[in-house]
CSV table of C-alpha atoms and ligand atoms in Angstrom, one decimal:
chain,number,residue,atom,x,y,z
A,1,UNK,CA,-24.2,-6.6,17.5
A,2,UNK,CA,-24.4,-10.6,18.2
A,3,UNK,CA,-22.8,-12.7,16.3
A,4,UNK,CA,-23.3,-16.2,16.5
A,5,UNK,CA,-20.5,-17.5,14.4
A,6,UNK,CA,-19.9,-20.7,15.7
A,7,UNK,CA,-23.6,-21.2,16.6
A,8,UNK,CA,-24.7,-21.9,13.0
A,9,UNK,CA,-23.2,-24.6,10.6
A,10,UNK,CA,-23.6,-22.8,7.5
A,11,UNK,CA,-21.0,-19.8,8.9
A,12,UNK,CA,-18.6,-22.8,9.5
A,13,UNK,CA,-19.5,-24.3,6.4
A,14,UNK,CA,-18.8,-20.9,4.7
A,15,UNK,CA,-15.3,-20.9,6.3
A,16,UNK,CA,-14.3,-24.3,5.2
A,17,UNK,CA,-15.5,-23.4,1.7
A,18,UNK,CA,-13.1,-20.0,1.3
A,19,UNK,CA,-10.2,-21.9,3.1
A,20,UNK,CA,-10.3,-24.7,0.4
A,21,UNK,CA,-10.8,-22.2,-2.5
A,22,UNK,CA,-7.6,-20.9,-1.0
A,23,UNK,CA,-8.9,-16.8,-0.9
A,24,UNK,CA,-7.4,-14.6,1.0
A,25,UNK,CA,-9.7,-12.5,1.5
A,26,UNK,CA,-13.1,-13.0,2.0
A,27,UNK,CA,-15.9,-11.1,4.5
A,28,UNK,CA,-17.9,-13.3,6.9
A,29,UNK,CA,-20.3,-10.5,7.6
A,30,UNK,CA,-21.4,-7.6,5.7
A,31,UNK,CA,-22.4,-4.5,8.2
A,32,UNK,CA,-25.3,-2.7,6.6
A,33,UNK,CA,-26.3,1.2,7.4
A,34,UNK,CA,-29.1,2.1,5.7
A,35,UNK,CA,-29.0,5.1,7.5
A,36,UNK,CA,-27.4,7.1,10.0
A,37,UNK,CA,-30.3,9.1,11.6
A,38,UNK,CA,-30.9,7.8,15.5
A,39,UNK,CA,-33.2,8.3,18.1
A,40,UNK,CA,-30.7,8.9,20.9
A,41,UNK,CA,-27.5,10.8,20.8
A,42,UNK,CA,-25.4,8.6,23.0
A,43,UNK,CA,-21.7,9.9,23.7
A,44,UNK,CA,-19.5,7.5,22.5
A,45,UNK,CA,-21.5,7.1,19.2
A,46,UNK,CA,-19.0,7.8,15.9
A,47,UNK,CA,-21.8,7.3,13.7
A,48,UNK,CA,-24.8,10.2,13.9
A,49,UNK,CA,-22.2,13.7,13.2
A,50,UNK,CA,-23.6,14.6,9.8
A,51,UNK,CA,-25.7,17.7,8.3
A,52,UNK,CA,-29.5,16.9,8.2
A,53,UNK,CA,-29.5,16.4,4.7
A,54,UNK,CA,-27.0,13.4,5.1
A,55,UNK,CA,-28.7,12.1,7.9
A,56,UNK,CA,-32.0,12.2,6.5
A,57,UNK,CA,-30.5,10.1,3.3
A,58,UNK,CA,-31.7,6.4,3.1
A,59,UNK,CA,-30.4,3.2,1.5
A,60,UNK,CA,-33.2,2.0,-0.6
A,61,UNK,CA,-34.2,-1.7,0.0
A,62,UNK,CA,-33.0,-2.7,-3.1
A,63,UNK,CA,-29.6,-1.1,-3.0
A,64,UNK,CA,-29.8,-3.1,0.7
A,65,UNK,CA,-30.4,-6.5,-1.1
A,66,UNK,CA,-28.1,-5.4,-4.0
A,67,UNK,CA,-25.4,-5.2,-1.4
A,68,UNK,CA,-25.6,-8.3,0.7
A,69,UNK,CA,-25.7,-10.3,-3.4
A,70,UNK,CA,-22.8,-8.6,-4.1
A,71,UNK,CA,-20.2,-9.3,-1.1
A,72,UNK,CA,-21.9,-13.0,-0.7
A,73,UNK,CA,-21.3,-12.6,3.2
A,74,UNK,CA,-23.2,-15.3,5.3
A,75,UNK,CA,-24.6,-12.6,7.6
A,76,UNK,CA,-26.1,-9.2,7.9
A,77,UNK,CA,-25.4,-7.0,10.7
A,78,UNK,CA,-27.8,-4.3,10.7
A,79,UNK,CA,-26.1,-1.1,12.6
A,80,UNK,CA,-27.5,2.2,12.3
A,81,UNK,CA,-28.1,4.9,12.5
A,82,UNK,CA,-31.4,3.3,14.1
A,83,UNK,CA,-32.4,0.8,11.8
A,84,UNK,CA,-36.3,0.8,12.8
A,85,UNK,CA,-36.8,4.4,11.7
A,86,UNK,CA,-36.0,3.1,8.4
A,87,UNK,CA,-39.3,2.9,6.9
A,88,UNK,CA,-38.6,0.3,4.7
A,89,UNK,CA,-36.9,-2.2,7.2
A,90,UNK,CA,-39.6,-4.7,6.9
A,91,UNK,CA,-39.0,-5.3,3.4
A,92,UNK,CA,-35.1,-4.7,4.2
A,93,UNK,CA,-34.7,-7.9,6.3
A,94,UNK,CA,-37.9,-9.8,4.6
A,95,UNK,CA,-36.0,-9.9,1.5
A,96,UNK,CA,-32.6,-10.4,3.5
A,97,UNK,CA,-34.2,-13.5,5.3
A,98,UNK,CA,-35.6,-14.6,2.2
A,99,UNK,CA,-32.0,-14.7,0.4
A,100,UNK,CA,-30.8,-16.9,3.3
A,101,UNK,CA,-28.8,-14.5,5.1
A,102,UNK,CA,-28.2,-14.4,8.8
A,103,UNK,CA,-30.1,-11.1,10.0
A,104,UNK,CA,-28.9,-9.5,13.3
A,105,UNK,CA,-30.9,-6.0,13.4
A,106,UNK,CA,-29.1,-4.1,15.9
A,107,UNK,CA,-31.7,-1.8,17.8
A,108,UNK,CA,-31.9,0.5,21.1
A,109,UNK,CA,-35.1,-0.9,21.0
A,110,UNK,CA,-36.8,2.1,21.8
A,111,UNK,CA,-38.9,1.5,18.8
A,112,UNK,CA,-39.1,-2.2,18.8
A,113,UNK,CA,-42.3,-3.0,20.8
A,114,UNK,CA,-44.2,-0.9,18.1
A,115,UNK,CA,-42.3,-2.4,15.2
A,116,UNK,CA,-42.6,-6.2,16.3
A,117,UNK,CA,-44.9,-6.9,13.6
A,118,UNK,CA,-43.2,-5.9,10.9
A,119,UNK,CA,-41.2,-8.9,11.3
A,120,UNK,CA,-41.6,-12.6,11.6
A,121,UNK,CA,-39.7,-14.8,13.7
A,122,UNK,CA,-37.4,-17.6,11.8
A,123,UNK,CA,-33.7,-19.0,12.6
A,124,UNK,CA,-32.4,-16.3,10.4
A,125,UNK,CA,-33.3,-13.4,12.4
A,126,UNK,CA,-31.9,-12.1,15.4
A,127,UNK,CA,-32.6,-8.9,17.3
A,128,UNK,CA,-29.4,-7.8,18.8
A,129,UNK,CA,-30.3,-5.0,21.4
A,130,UNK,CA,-28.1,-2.1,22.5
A,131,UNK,CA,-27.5,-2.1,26.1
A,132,UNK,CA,-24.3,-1.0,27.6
A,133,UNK,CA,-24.6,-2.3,31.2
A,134,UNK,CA,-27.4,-2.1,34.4
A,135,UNK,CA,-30.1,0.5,34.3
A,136,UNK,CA,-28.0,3.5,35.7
A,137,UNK,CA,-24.8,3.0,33.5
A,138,UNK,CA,-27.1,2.3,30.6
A,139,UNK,CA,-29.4,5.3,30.7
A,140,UNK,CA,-26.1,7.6,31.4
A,141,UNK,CA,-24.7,5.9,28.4
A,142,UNK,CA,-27.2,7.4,26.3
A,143,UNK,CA,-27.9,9.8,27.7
A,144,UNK,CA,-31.4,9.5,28.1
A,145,UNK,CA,-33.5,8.6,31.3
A,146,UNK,CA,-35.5,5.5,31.0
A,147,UNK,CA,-34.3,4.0,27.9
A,148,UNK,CA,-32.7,0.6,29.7
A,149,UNK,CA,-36.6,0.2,31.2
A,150,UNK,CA,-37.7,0.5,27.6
A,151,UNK,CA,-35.2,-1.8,26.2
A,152,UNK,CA,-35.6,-4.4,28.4
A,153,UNK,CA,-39.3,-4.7,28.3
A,154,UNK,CA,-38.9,-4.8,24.5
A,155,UNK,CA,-36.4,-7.7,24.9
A,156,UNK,CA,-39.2,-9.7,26.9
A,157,UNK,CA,-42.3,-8.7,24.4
A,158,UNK,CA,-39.7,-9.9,21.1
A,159,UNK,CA,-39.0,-12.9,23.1
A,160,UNK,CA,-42.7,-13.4,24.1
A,161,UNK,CA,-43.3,-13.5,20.4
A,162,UNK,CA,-41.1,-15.9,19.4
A,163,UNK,CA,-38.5,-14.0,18.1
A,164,UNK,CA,-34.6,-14.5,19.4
A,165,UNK,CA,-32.6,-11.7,20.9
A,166,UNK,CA,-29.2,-10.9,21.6
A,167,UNK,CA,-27.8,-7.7,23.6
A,168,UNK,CA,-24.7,-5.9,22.6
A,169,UNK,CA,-22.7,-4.0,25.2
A,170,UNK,CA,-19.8,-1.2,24.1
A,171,UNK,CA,-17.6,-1.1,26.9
A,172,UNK,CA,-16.0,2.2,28.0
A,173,UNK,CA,-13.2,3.3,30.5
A,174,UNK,CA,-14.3,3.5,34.0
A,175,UNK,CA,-16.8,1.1,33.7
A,176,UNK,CA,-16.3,-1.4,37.1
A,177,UNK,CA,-15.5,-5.0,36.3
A,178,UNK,CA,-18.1,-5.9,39.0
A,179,UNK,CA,-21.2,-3.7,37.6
A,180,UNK,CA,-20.3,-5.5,34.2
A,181,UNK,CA,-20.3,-8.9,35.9
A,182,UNK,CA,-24.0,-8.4,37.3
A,183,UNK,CA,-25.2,-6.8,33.8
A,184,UNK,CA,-23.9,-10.0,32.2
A,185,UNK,CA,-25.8,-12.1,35.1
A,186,UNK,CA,-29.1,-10.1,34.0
A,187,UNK,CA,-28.6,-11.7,30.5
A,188,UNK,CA,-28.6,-15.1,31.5
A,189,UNK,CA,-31.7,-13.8,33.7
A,190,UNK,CA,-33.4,-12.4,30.7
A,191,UNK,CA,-32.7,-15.5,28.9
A,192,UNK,CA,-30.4,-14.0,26.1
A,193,UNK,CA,-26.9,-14.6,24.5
A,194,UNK,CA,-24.9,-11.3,24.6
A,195,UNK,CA,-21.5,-9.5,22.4
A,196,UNK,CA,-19.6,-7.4,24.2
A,197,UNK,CA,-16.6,-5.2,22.5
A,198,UNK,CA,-14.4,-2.5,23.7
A,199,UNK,CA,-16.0,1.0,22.0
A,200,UNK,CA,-14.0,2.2,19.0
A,201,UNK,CA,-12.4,5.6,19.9
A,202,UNK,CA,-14.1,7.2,17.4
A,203,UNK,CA,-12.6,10.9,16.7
A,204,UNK,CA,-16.2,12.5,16.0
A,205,UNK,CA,-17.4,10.6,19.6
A,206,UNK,CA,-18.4,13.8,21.9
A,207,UNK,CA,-16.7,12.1,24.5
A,208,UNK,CA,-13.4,11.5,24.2
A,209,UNK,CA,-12.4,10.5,27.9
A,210,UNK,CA,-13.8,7.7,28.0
A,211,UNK,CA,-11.9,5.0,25.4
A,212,UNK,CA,-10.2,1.9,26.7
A,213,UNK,CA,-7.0,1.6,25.9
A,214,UNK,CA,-5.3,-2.2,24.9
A,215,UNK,CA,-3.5,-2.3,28.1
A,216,UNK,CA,-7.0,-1.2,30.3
A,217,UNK,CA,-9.2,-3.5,27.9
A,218,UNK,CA,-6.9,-6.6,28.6
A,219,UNK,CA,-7.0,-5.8,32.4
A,220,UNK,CA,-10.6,-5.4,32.4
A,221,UNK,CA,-11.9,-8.2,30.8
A,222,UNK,CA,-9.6,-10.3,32.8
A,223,UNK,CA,-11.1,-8.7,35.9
A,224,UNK,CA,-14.5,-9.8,33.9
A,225,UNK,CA,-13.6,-13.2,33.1
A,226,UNK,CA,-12.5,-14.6,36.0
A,227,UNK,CA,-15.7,-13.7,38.0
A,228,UNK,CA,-17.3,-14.9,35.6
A,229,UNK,CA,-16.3,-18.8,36.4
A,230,UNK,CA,-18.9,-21.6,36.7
A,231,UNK,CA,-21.3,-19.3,35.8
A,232,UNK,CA,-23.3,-19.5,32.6
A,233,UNK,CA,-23.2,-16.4,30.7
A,234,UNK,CA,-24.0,-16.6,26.8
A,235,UNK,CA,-21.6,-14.6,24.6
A,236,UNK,CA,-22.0,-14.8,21.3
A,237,UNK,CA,-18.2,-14.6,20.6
A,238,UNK,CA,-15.6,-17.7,19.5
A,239,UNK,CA,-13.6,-18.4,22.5
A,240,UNK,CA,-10.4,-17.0,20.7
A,241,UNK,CA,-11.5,-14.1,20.4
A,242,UNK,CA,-12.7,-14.0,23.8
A,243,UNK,CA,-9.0,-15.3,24.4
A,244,UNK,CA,-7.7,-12.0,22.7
A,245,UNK,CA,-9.8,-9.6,24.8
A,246,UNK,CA,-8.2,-11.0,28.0
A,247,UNK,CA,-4.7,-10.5,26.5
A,248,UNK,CA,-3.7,-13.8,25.8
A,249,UNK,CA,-4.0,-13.8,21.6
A,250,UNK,CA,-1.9,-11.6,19.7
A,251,UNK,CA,-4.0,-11.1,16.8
A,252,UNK,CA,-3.8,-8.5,14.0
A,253,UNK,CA,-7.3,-7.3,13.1
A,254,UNK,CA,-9.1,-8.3,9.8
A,255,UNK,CA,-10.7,-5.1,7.9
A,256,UNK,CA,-12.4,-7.1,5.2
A,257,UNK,CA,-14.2,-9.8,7.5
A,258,UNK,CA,-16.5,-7.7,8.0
A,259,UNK,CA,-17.2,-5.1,5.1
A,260,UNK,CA,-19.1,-1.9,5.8
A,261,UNK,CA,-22.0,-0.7,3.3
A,262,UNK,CA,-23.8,2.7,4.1
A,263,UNK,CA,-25.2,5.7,1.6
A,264,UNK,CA,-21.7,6.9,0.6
A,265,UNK,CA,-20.8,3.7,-0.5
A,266,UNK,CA,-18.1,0.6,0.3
A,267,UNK,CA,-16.8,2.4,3.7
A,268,UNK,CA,-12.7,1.8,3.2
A,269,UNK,CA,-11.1,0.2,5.3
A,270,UNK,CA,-13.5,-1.2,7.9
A,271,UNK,CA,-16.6,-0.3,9.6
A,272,UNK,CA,-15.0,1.9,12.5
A,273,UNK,CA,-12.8,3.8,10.2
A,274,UNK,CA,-14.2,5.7,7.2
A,275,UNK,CA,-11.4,6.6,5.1
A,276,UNK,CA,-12.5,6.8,1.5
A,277,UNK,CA,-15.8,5.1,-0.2
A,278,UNK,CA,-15.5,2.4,-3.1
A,279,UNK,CA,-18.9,2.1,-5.3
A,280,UNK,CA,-18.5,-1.6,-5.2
A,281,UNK,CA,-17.7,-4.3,-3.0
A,282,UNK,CA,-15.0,-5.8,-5.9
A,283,UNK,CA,-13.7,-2.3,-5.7
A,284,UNK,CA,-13.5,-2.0,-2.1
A,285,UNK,CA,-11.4,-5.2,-1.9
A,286,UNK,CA,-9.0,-4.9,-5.2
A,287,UNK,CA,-8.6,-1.0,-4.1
A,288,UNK,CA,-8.2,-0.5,-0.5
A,289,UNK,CA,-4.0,-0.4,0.9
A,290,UNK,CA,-5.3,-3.4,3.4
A,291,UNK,CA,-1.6,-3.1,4.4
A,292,UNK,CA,-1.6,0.1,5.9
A,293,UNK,CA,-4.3,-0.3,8.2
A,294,UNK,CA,-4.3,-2.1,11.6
A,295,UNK,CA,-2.8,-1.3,15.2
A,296,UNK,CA,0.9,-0.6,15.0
A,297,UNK,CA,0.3,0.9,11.4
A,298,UNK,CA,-2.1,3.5,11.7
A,299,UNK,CA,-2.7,5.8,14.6
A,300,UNK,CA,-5.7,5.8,14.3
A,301,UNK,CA,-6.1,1.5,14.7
A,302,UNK,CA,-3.5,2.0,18.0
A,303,UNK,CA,-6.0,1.2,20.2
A,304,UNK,CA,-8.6,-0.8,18.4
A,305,UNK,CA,-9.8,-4.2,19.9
A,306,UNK,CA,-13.0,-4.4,18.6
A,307,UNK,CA,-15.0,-7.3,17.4
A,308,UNK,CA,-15.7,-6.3,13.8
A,309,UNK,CA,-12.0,-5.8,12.9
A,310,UNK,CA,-11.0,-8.6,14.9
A,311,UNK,CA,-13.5,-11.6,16.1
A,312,UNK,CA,-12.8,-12.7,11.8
A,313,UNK,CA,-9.2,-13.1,12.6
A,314,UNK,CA,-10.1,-15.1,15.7
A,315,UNK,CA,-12.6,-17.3,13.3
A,316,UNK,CA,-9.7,-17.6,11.0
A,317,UNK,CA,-7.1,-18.9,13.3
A,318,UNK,CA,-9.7,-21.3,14.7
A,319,UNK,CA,-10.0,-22.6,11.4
A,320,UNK,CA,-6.3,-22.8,10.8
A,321,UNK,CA,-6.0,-24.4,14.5
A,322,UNK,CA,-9.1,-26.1,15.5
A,323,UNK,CA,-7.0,-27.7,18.3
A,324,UNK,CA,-6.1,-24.7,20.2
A,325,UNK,CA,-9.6,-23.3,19.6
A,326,UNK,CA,-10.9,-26.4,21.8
A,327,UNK,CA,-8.0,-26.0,24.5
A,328,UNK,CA,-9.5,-22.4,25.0
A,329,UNK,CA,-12.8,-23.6,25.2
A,330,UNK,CA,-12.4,-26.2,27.2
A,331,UNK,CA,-10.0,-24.6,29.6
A,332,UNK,CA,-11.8,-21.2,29.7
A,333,UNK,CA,-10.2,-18.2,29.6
A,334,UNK,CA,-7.0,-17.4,31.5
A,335,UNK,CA,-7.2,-14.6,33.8
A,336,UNK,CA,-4.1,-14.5,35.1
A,337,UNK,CA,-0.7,-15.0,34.4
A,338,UNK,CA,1.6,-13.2,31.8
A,339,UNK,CA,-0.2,-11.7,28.4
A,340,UNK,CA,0.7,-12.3,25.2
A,341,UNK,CA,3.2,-9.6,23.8
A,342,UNK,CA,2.1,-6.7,22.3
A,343,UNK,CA,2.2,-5.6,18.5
A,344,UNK,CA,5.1,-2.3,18.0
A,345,UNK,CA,3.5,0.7,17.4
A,346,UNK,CA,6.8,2.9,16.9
A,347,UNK,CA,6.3,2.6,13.3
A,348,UNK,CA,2.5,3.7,12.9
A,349,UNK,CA,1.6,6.2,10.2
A,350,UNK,CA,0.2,9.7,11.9
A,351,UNK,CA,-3.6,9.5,11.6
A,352,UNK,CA,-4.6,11.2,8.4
A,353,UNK,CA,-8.5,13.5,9.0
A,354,UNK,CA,-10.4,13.6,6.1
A,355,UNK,CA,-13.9,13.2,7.3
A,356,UNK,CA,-15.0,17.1,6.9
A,357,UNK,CA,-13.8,16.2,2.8
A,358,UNK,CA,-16.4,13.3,2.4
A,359,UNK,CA,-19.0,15.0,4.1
A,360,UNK,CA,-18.6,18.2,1.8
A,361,UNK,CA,-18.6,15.4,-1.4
A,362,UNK,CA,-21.1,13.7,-0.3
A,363,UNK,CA,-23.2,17.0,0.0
A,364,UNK,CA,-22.5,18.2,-3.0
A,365,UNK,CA,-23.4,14.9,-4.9
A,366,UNK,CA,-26.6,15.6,-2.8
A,367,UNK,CA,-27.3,19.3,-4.0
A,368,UNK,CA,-26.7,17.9,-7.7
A,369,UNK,CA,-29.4,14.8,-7.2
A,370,UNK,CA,-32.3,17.1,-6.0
A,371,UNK,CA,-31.6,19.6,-9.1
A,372,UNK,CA,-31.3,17.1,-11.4
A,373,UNK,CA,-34.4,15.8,-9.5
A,374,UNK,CA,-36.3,19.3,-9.6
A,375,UNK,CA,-35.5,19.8,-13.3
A,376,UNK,CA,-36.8,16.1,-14.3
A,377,UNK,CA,-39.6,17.5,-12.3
A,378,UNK,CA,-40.2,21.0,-14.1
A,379,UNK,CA,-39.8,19.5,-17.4
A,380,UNK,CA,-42.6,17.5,-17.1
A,381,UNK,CA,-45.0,19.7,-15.8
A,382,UNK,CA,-44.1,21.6,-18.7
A,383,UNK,CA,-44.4,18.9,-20.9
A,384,UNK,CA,-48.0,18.2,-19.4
A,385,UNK,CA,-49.1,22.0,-19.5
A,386,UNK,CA,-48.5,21.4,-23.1
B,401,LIG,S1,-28.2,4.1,19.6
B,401,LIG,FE1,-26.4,3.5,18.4
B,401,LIG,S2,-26.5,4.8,16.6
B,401,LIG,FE2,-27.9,5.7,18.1
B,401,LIG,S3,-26.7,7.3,19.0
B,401,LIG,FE3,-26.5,5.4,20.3
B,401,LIG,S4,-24.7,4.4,19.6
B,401,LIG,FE4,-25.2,5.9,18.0
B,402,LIG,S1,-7.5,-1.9,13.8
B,402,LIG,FE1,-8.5,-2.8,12.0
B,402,LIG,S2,-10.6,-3.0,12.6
B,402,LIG,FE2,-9.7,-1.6,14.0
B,402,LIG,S3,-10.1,0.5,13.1
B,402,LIG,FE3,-8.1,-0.2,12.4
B,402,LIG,S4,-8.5,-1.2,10.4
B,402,LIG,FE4,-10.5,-1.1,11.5
């Protein structure tokens, strides 16, 4: 997923606003699943373990516009799921676009060509297109021969049609800082601005080798970073946070910056970690224990550097200290030298598994609906035999 937060003057705009009302909270982007159903199973997806019947559930459009009035967030990530199976995702990001919102519809493209006109181009809409490094890694990635040759002729056709793109790369373990080096010189070749973020170790992830640690993730973006000087590769990150990646911000992540809304519900805390559903955004935030959350409290954050939780604390701090932000992004990103310290985890709460509950809940809610559905049904063909 791109984000171009300090692209666009509104997003700053909408900073400067929350700061002076003084909130503490606040989300800068609200990441929308309107479904969970994909067209590839890649390995270090946390998103597509559920029974059919889940994963055949859809948000409706309107619940999709209800959610984006309701948390107020500048922007709309689109995740999935694979958004462009949705069969409403016209509509979805029409009436998105129309509200004013940021749209960054995250695809594996391998739908896009054919869906291209379903959507018009406009400064509000951004394709943001999985691809996890050069041809090889990619396709191994997910798992699925001839799926980077697919994406990136759909990058050129969206681009050939006005439309802007972005690429989004989850990094993994083992992948060399060189190989990513020359997939982020392909960007600049294909003419598009690119996020990059660590991959969440999600525990329902069939491969569970593969997650960087902090200590790797630091390393390896350094390793990234320094080749990539003088050269003019597009990231669609603030240079703080870019600044954290290499291990040179201490930064504790911020779960609410970017609020997660799928068919269960408000996803508690964040959008890596599903912990409990709130029905409403107001309950998400006045409910949730924000404190317990976050590496060195929970296991399960220990090794978490990703962008959702944490490129809103690096837009925060550049906020608080537009000064430093400049140094970093006039200085580039140091790749060498001592790293900042890193946060304690001896006092982290044991991870807590609860995911095998929700599913079961949300199930049963879904047996109920389609009797209640089935009965509404029965009673008026009755009432019409009549
Ligand atoms: S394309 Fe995205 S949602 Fe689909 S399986 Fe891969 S990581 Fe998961
Ligand atoms: S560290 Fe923060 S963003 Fe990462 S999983 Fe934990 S709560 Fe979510």
């Amino acid at each position: 997923m791109a984000i171009p937060f300090f692209k666009e003057m509104r997003i700053g705009g909408y900073l400067l606003k929350q700061k002076m009302l003084g909130r503490k909270r606040y989300p800068l982007v609200l990441m929308l699943e309107p479904l969970f159903r994909c067209n590839l199973a890649c390995v270090g997806c946390g998103k597509i373990d559920y029974p059919d019947a889940i994963l055949n559930r859809r948000m409706t459009a309107q619940e999709c516009w209800d959610a984006a009035d309701e948390c107020g967030a500048p922007m709309v990530a689109i995740p999935g799921g694979e958004p462009l199976i949705h069969k409403e995702i016209g509509e979805i990001v029409r009436g998105l676009v129309e509200r004013k919102k940021f749209v960054s519809l995250c695809t594996n493209a391998l739908l896009l060509e054919k869906k291209l006109d379903l959507f018009t181009p406009s400064p509000y809409l951004f394709f943001s297109v999985h691809l996890d490094g050069l041809k090889d890694h990619h396709d191994k990635a997910v798992s699925q021969k001839g799926v980077f040759d697919r994406a990136v002729s759909a990058i050129k056709a969206a681009k050939a049609r006005g439309f802007t793109v972005n690429v989004n790369a989850t990094i993994f373990d083992g992948h060399p800082a060189e190989e990513i080096a020359k997939f982020l010189d392909l960007t600049v070749e294909l003419g598009v601005g690119v996020s990059m973020s660590p991959g969440y170790a999600y525990e329902r992830a069939p491969d569970q080798e593969h997650f960087l640690n902090r200590t790797k993730t630091k390393k390896l973006f350094r390793d990234v970073f320094a080749m990539g000087k003088g050269k003019k590769w597009n990231f669609m990150h603030s240079g703080l946070f870019l600044d954290f990646l290499a291990g040179n911000q201490e930064y504790e992540c911020t779960p609410w910056g970017m609020p997660a809304r799928n068919i269960f519900g408000w996803q508690k805390p964040c959008y890596l970690l599903g912990e409990g559903y709130a029905k409403t955004f107001k309950e998400l935030m006045d409910t949730t224990d924000w404190e317990t959350y976050g590496t060195g409290k929970y296991e399960k954050c220990a090794d978490c550097m990703a962008h959702c939780g944490y490129e809103p604390t690096a837009a925060t701090a550049a906020l608080n200290n537009p000064l430093k932000a400049m140094w970093v992004s006039l200085r580039g990103i140091k790749t060498s030298g001592p790293m900042a310290p890193e946060i304690d985890m001896s006092k982290q709460r044991p991870a807590q598994y609860i995911f095998s509950e929700q599913v079961q809940k949300k199930l049963s809610e879904i047996r109920k609906d389609e009797a209640a559905a089935a009965q509404a049904k029965a009673a008026q063909k009755a009432s019409t035999a009549a």
